mmCIF file of C-alpha atoms and ligand atoms in Angstrom:
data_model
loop_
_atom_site.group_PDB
_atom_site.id
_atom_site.type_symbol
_atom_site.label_atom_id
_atom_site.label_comp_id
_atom_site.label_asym_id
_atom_site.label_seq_id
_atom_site.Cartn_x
_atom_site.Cartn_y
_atom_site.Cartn_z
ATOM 1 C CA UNK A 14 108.916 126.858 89.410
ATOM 2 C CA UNK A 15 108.799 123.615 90.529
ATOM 3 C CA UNK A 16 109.987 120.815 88.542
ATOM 4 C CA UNK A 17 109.623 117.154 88.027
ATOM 5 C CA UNK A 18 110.413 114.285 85.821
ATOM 6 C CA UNK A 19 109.943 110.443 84.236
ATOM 7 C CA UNK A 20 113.002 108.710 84.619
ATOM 8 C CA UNK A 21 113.595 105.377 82.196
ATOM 9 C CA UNK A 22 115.685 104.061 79.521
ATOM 10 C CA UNK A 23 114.561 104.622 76.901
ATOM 11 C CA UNK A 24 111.847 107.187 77.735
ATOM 12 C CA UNK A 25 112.281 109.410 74.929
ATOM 13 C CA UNK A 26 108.454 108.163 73.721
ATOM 14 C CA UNK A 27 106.626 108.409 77.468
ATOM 15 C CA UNK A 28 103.109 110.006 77.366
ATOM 16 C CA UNK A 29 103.647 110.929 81.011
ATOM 17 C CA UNK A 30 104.678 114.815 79.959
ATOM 18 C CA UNK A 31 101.525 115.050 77.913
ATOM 19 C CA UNK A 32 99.282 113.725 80.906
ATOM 20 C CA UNK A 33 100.830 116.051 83.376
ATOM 21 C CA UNK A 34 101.246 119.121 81.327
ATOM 22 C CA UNK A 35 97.160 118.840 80.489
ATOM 23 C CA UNK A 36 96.613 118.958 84.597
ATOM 24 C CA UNK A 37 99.739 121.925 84.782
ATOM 25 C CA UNK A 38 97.719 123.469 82.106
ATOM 26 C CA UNK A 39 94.321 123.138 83.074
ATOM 27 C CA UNK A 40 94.664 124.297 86.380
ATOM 28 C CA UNK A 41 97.044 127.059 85.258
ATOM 29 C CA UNK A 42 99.770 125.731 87.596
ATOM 30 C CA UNK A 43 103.177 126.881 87.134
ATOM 31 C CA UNK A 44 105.584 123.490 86.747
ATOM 32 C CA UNK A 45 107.482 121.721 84.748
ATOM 33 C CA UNK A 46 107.383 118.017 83.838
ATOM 34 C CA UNK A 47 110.601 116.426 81.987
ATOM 35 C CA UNK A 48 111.709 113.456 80.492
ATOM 36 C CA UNK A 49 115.195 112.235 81.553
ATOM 37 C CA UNK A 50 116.405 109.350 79.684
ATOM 38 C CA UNK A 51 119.055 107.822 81.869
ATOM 39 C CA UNK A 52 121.497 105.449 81.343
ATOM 40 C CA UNK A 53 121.400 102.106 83.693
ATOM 41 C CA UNK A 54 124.524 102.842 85.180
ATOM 42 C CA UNK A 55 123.853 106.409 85.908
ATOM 43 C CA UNK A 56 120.434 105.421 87.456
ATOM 44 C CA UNK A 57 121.777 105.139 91.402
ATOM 45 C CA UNK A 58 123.718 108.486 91.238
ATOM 46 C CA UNK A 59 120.979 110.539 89.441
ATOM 47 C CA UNK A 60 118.269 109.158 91.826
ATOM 48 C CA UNK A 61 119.790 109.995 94.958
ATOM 49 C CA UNK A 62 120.978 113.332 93.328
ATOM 50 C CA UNK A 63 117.423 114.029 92.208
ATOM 51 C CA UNK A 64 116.837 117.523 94.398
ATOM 52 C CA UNK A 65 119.799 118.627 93.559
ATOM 53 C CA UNK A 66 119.491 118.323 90.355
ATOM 54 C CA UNK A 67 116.651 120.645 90.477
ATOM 55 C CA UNK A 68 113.323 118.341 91.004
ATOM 56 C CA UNK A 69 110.853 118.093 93.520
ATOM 57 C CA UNK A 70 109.514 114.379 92.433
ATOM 58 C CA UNK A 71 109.324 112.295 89.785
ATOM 59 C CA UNK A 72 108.045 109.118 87.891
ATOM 60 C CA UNK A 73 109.858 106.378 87.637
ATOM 61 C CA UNK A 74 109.218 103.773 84.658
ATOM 62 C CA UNK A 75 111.165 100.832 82.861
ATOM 63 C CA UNK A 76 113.471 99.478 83.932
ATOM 64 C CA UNK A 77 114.010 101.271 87.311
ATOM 65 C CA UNK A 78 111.085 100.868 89.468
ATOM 66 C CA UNK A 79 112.859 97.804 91.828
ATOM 67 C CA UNK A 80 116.517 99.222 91.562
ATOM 68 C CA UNK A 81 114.657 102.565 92.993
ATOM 69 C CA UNK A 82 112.519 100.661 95.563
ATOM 70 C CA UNK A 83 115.952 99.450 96.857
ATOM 71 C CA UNK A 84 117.657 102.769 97.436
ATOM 72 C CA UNK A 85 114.444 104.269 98.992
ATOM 73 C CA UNK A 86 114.289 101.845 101.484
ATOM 74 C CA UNK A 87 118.655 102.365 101.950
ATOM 75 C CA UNK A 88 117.599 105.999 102.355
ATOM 76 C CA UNK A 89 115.280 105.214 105.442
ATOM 77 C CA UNK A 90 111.600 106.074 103.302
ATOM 78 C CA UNK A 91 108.388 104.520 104.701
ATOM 79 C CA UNK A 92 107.479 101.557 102.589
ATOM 80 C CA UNK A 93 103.988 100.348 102.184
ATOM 81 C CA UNK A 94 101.628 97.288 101.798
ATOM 82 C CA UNK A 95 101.688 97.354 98.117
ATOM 83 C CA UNK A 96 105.121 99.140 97.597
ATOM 84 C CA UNK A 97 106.520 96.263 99.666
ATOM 85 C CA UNK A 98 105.205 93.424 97.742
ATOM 86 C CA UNK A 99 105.575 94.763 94.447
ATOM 87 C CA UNK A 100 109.137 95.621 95.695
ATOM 88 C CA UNK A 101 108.626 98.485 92.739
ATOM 89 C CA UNK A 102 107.345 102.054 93.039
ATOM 90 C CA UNK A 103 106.922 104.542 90.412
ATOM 91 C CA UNK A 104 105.992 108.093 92.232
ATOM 92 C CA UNK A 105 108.614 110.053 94.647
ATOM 93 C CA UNK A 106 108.132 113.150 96.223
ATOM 94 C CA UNK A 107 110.923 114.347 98.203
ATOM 95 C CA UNK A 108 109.862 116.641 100.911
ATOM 96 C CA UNK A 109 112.666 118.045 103.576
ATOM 97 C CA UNK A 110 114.840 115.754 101.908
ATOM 98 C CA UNK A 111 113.099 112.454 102.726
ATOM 99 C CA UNK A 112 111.819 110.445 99.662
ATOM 100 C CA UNK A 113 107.955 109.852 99.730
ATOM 101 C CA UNK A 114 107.616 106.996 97.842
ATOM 102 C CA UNK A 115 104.606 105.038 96.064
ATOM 103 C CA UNK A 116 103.568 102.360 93.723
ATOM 104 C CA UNK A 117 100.355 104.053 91.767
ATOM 105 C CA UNK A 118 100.292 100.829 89.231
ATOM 106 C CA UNK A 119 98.388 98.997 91.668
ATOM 107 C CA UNK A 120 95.415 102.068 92.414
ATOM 108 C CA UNK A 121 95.876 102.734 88.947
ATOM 109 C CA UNK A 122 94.857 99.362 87.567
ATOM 110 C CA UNK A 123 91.775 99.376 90.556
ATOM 111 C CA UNK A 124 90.604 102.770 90.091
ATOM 112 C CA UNK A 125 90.463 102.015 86.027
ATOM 113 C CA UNK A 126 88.667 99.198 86.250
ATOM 114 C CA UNK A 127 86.019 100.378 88.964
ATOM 115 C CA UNK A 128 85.367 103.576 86.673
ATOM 116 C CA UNK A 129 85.054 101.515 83.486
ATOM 117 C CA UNK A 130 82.640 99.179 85.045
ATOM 118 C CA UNK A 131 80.763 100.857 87.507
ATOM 119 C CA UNK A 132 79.120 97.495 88.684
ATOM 120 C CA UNK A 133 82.347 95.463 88.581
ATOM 121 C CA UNK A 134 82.630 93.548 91.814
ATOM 122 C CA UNK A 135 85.783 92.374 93.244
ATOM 123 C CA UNK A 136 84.580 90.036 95.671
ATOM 124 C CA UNK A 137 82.376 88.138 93.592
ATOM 125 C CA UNK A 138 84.793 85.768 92.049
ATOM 126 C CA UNK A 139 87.841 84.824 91.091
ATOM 127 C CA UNK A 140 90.660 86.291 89.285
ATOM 128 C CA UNK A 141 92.980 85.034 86.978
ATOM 129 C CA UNK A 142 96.290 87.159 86.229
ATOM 130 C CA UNK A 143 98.387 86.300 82.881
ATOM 131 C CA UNK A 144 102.052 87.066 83.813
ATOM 132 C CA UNK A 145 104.822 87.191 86.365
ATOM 133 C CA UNK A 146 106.596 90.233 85.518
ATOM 134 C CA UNK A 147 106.829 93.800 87.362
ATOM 135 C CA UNK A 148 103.569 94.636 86.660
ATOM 136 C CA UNK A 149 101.779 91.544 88.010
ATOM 137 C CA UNK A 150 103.127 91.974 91.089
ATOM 138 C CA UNK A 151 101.654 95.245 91.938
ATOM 139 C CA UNK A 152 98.364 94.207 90.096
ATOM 140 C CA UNK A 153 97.988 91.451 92.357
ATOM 141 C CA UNK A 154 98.743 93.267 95.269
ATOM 142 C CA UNK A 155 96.272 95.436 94.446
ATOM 143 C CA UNK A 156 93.328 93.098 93.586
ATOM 144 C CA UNK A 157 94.020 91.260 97.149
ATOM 145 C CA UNK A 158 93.832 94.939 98.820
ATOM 146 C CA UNK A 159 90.206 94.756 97.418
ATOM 147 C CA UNK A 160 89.583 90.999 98.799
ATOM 148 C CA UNK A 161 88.942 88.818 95.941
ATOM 149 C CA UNK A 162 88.195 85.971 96.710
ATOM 150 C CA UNK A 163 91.105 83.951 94.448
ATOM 151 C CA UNK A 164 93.788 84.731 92.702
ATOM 152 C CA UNK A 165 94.937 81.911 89.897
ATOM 153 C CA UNK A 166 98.420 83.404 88.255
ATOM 154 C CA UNK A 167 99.934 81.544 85.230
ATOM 155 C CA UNK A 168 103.325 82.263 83.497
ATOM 156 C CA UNK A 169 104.950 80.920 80.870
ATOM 157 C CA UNK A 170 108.348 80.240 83.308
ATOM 158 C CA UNK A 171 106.486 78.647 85.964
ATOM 159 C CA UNK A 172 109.223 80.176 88.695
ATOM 160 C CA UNK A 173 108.797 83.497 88.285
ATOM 161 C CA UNK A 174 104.841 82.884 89.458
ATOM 162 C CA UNK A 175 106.442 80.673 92.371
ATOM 163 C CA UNK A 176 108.405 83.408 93.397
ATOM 164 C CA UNK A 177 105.361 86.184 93.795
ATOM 165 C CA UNK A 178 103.170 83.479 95.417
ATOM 166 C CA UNK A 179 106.088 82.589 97.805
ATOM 167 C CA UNK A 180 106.386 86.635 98.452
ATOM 168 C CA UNK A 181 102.982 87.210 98.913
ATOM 169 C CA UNK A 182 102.098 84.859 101.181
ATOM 170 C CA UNK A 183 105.680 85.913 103.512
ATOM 171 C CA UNK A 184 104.478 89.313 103.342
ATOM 172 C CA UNK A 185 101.044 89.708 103.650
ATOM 173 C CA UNK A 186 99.936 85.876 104.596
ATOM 174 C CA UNK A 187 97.938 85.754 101.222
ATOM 175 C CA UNK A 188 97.619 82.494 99.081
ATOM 176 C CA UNK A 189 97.419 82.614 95.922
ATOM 177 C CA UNK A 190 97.434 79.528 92.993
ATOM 178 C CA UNK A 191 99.769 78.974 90.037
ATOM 179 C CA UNK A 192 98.991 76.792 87.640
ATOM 180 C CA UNK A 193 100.834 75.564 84.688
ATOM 181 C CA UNK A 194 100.494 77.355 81.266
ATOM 182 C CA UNK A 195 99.479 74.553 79.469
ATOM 183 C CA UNK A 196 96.048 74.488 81.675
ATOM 184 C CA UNK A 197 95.625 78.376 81.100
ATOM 185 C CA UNK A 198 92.041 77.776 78.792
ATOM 186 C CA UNK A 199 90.985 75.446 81.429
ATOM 187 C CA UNK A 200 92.223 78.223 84.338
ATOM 188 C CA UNK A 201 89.052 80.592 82.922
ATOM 189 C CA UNK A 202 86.348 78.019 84.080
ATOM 190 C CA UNK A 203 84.120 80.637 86.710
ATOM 191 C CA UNK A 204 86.716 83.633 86.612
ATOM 192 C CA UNK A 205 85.124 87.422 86.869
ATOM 193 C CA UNK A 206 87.905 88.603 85.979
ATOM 194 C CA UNK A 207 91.032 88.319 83.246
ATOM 195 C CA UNK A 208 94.367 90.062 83.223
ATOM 196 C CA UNK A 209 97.116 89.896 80.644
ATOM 197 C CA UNK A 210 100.017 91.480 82.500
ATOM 198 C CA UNK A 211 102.690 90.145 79.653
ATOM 199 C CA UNK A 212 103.908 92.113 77.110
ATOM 200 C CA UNK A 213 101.792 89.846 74.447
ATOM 201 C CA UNK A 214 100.129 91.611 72.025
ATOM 202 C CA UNK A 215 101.752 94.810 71.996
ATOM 203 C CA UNK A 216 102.452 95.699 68.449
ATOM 204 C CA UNK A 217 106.096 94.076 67.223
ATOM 205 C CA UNK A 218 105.125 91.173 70.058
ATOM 206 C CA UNK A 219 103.343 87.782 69.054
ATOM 207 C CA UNK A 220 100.220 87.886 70.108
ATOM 208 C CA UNK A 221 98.730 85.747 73.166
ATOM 209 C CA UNK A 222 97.599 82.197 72.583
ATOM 210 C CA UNK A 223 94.260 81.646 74.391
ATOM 211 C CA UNK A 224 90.759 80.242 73.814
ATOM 212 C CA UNK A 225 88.385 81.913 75.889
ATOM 213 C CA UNK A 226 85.649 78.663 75.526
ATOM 214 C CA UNK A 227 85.911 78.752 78.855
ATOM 215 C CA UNK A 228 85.216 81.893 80.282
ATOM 216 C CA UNK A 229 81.815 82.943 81.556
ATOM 217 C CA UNK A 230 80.360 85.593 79.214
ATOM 218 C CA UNK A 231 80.157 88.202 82.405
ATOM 219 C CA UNK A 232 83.691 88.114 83.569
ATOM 220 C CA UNK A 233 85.402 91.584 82.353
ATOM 221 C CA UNK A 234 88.659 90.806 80.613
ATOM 222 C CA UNK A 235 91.340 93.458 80.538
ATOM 223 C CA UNK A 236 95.162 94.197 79.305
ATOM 224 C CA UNK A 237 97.954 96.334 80.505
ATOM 225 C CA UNK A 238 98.895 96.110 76.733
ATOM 226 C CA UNK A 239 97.953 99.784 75.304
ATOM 227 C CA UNK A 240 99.388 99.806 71.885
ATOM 228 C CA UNK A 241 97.355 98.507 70.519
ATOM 229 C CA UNK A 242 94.498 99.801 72.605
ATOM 230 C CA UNK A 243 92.282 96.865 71.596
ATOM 231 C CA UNK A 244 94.903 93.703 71.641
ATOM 232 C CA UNK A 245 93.919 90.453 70.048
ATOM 233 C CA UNK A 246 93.026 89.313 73.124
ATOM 234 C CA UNK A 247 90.644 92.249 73.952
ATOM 235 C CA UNK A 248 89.287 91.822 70.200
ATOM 236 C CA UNK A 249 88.508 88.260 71.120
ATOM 237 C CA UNK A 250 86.732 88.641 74.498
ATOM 238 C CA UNK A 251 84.890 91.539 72.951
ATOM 239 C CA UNK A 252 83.691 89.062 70.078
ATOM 240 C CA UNK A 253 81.976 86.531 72.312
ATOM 241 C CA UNK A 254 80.593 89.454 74.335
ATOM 242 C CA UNK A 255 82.990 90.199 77.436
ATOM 243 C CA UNK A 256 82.962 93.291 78.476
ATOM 244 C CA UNK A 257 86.397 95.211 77.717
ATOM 245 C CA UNK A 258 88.668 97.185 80.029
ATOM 246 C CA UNK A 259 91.782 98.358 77.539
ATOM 247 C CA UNK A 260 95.011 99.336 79.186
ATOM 248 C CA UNK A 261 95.671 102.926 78.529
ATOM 249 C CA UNK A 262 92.761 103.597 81.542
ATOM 250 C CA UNK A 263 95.818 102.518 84.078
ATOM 251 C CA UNK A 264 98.288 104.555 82.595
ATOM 252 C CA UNK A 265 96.216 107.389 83.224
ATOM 253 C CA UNK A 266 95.271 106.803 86.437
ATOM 254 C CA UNK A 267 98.529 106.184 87.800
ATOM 255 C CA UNK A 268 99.407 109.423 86.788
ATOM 256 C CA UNK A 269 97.221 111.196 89.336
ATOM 257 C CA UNK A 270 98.645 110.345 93.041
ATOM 258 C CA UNK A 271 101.959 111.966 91.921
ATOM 259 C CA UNK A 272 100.218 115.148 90.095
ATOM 260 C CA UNK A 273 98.280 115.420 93.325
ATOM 261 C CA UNK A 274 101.461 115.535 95.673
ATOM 262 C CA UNK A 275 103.723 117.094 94.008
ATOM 263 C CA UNK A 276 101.440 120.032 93.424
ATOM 264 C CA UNK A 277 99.063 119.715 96.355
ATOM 265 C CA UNK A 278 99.328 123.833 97.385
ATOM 266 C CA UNK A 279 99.144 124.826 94.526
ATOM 267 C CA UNK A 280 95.370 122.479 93.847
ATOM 268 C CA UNK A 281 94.585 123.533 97.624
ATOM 269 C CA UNK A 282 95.037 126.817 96.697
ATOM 270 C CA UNK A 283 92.197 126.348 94.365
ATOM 271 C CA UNK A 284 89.712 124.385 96.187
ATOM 272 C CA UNK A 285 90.855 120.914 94.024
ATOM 273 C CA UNK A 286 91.413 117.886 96.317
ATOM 274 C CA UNK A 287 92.463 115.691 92.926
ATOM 275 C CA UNK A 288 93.013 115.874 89.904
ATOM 276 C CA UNK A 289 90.606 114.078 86.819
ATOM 277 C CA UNK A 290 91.170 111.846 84.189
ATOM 278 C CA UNK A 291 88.508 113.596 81.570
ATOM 279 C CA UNK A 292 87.199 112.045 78.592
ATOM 280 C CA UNK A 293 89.348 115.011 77.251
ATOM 281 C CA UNK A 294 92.479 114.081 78.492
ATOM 282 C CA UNK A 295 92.149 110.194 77.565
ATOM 283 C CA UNK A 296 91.332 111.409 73.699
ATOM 284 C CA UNK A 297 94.259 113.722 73.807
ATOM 285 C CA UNK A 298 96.622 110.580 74.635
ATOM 286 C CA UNK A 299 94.727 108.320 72.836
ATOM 287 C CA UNK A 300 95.296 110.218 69.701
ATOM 288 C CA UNK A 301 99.433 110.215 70.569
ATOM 289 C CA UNK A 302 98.971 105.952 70.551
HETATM 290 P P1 ATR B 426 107.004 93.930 83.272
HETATM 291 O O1 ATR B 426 107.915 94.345 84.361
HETATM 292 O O2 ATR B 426 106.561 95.078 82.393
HETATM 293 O O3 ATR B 426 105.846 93.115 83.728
HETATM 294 P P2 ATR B 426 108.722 91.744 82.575
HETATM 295 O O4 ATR B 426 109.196 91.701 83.948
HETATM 296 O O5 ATR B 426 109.723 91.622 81.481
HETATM 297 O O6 ATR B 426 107.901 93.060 82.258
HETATM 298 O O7 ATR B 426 107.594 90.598 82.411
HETATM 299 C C1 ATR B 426 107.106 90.247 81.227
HETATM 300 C C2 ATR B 426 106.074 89.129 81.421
HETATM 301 O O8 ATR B 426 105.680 88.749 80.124
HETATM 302 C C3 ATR B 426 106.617 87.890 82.112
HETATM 303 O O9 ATR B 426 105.562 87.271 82.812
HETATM 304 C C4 ATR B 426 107.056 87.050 80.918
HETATM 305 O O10 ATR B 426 107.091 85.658 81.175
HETATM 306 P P3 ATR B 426 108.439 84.956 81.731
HETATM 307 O O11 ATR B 426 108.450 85.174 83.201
HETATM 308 O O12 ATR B 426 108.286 83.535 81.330
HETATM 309 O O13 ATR B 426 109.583 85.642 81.021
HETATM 310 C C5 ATR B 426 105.935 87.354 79.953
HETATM 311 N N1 ATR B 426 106.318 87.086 78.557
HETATM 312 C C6 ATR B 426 107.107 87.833 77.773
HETATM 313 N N2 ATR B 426 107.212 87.273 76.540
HETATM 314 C C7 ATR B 426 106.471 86.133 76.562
HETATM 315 C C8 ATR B 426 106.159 85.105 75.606
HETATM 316 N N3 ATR B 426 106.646 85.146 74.357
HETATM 317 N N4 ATR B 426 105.337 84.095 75.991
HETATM 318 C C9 ATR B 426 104.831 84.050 77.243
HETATM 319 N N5 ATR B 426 105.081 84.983 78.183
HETATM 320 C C10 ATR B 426 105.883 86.017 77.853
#
């Protein structure tokens, strides 16, 4: 039986296992999907020991994505557009002992978005991204993959947004615009679209100051921030009439490259080409929040 795993610390509370068991399950697939909570210091060993250790792939979360971006790279594995800028990935597959490795953050965060809004339109204006943190980076990689036509990024340490600007534009000859956080309800003048990328306003976390005044009542606003599913942010935007794109949509679809190849016979085998995120399986998470 093939098996494959999450790997953080701590990950005793991921919902991966109950996303990926409801595809195992639904498709009557014989696998198994594990949670290994791994200490930092064990994280290099276990990684490269992964096979042997019985697995076939895995997920990686908090706080290993970059430290396992590095050794896939040391071990030779083709590194793409978005892998390379985020410098993070999250999905391995090892096949004939080479690591396959991906960031599905990035397609996650697009694919949500373009299913929640059908008509949502990347090129039509610009974007401003809350956050310099992990998961900025492969948001913003994404969002330029889909050609929008600006990118304004704010963060409270003004550096850390220097740094991804600086990186984007070496690697893929991108510009992008940071601006200070004190101008952030000014930043929201003509945006289509809002991102909080920050950990602000996930329950125990203060929530983020903004004023929306701003913003144009069509630009879709949306958070990373699941738990809560609606954030005070998202309750805010919704008030004034933005349309709302909550955070556990990306988590759900970044679960589906890996599903898809670590168990690509075996959905071959029964004329699937991809797995589905069902209203089913979202209510069966969403009731786990
Ligand atoms: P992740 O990898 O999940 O994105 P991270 O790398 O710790 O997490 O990034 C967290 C982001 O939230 C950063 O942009 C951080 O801003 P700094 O770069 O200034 O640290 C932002 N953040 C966290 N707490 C914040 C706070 N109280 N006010 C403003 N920004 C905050």
């Amino acid at each position: 039986m093939k098996k494959v795993c999450v790997i953080g610390y701590p990950a005793k509370h991921s919902l991966s296992p109950v996303i990926h068991n409801y595809w195992l399950d639904k498709y009557d697939i014989q696998g198994k999907y594990e949670i290994r909570e791994v200490e930092p210091n064990n994280f290099d060993n276990f990684f490269r020991n992964l096979y042997n250790e019985g697995y076939v792939g895995c997920n990686i979360t908090v706080p290993f994505k970059e430290a396992a971006f590095k050794i896939a790279k040391e071990l030779g594995s083709e590194i793409g557009t978005i892998e390379n800028v985020a410098a993070a990935i999250n999905t391995v597959l090892i096949n004939d002992g080479k690591y396959i490795v991906k960031n599905s953050d990035a397609p996650g965060f697009n694919v949500n978005l373009q299913e929640s809004v059908k008509e949502f339109d990347f090129k039509k204006g610009k974007v401003v991204v809350i956050g310099a943190g992990g998961a900025a980076r492969g948001i913003i990689t994404g969002i330029i993959t889909k050609h929008v036509p600006e990118v304004i990024l704010l963060n409270r340490t003004i550096e850390n947004a220097e740094q991804i600007k600086k990186e984007i534009k070496n690697k893929i000859s991108k510009d992008i615009k940071v601006i200070s956080w004190d101008k952030l309800n000014e930043s929201l003048a003509g945006a289509n679209l809002l991102i909080n990328t920050t950990s602000l306003g996930m329950i125990g976390q203060p929530p983020l100051e903004i004023n929306l005044h701003h913003l144009p009542k069509d630009a879709i606003v949306t958070d990373i921030v699941y738990r809560p599913l609606v954030t005070p942010l998202l309750k805010a935007a919704q008030q004034r009439g933005n349309q709302i794109v909550d955070g556990l949509g990306m988590l759900l679809y970044q679960a589906v490259p890996g599903f898809n190849m670590w168990f690509s016979e075996e959905l071959k085998s029964r004329g699937i080409s991809s797995v589905e995120v069902t209203k089913e399986l979202r209510e069966k998470v969403e009731s786990l929040l």
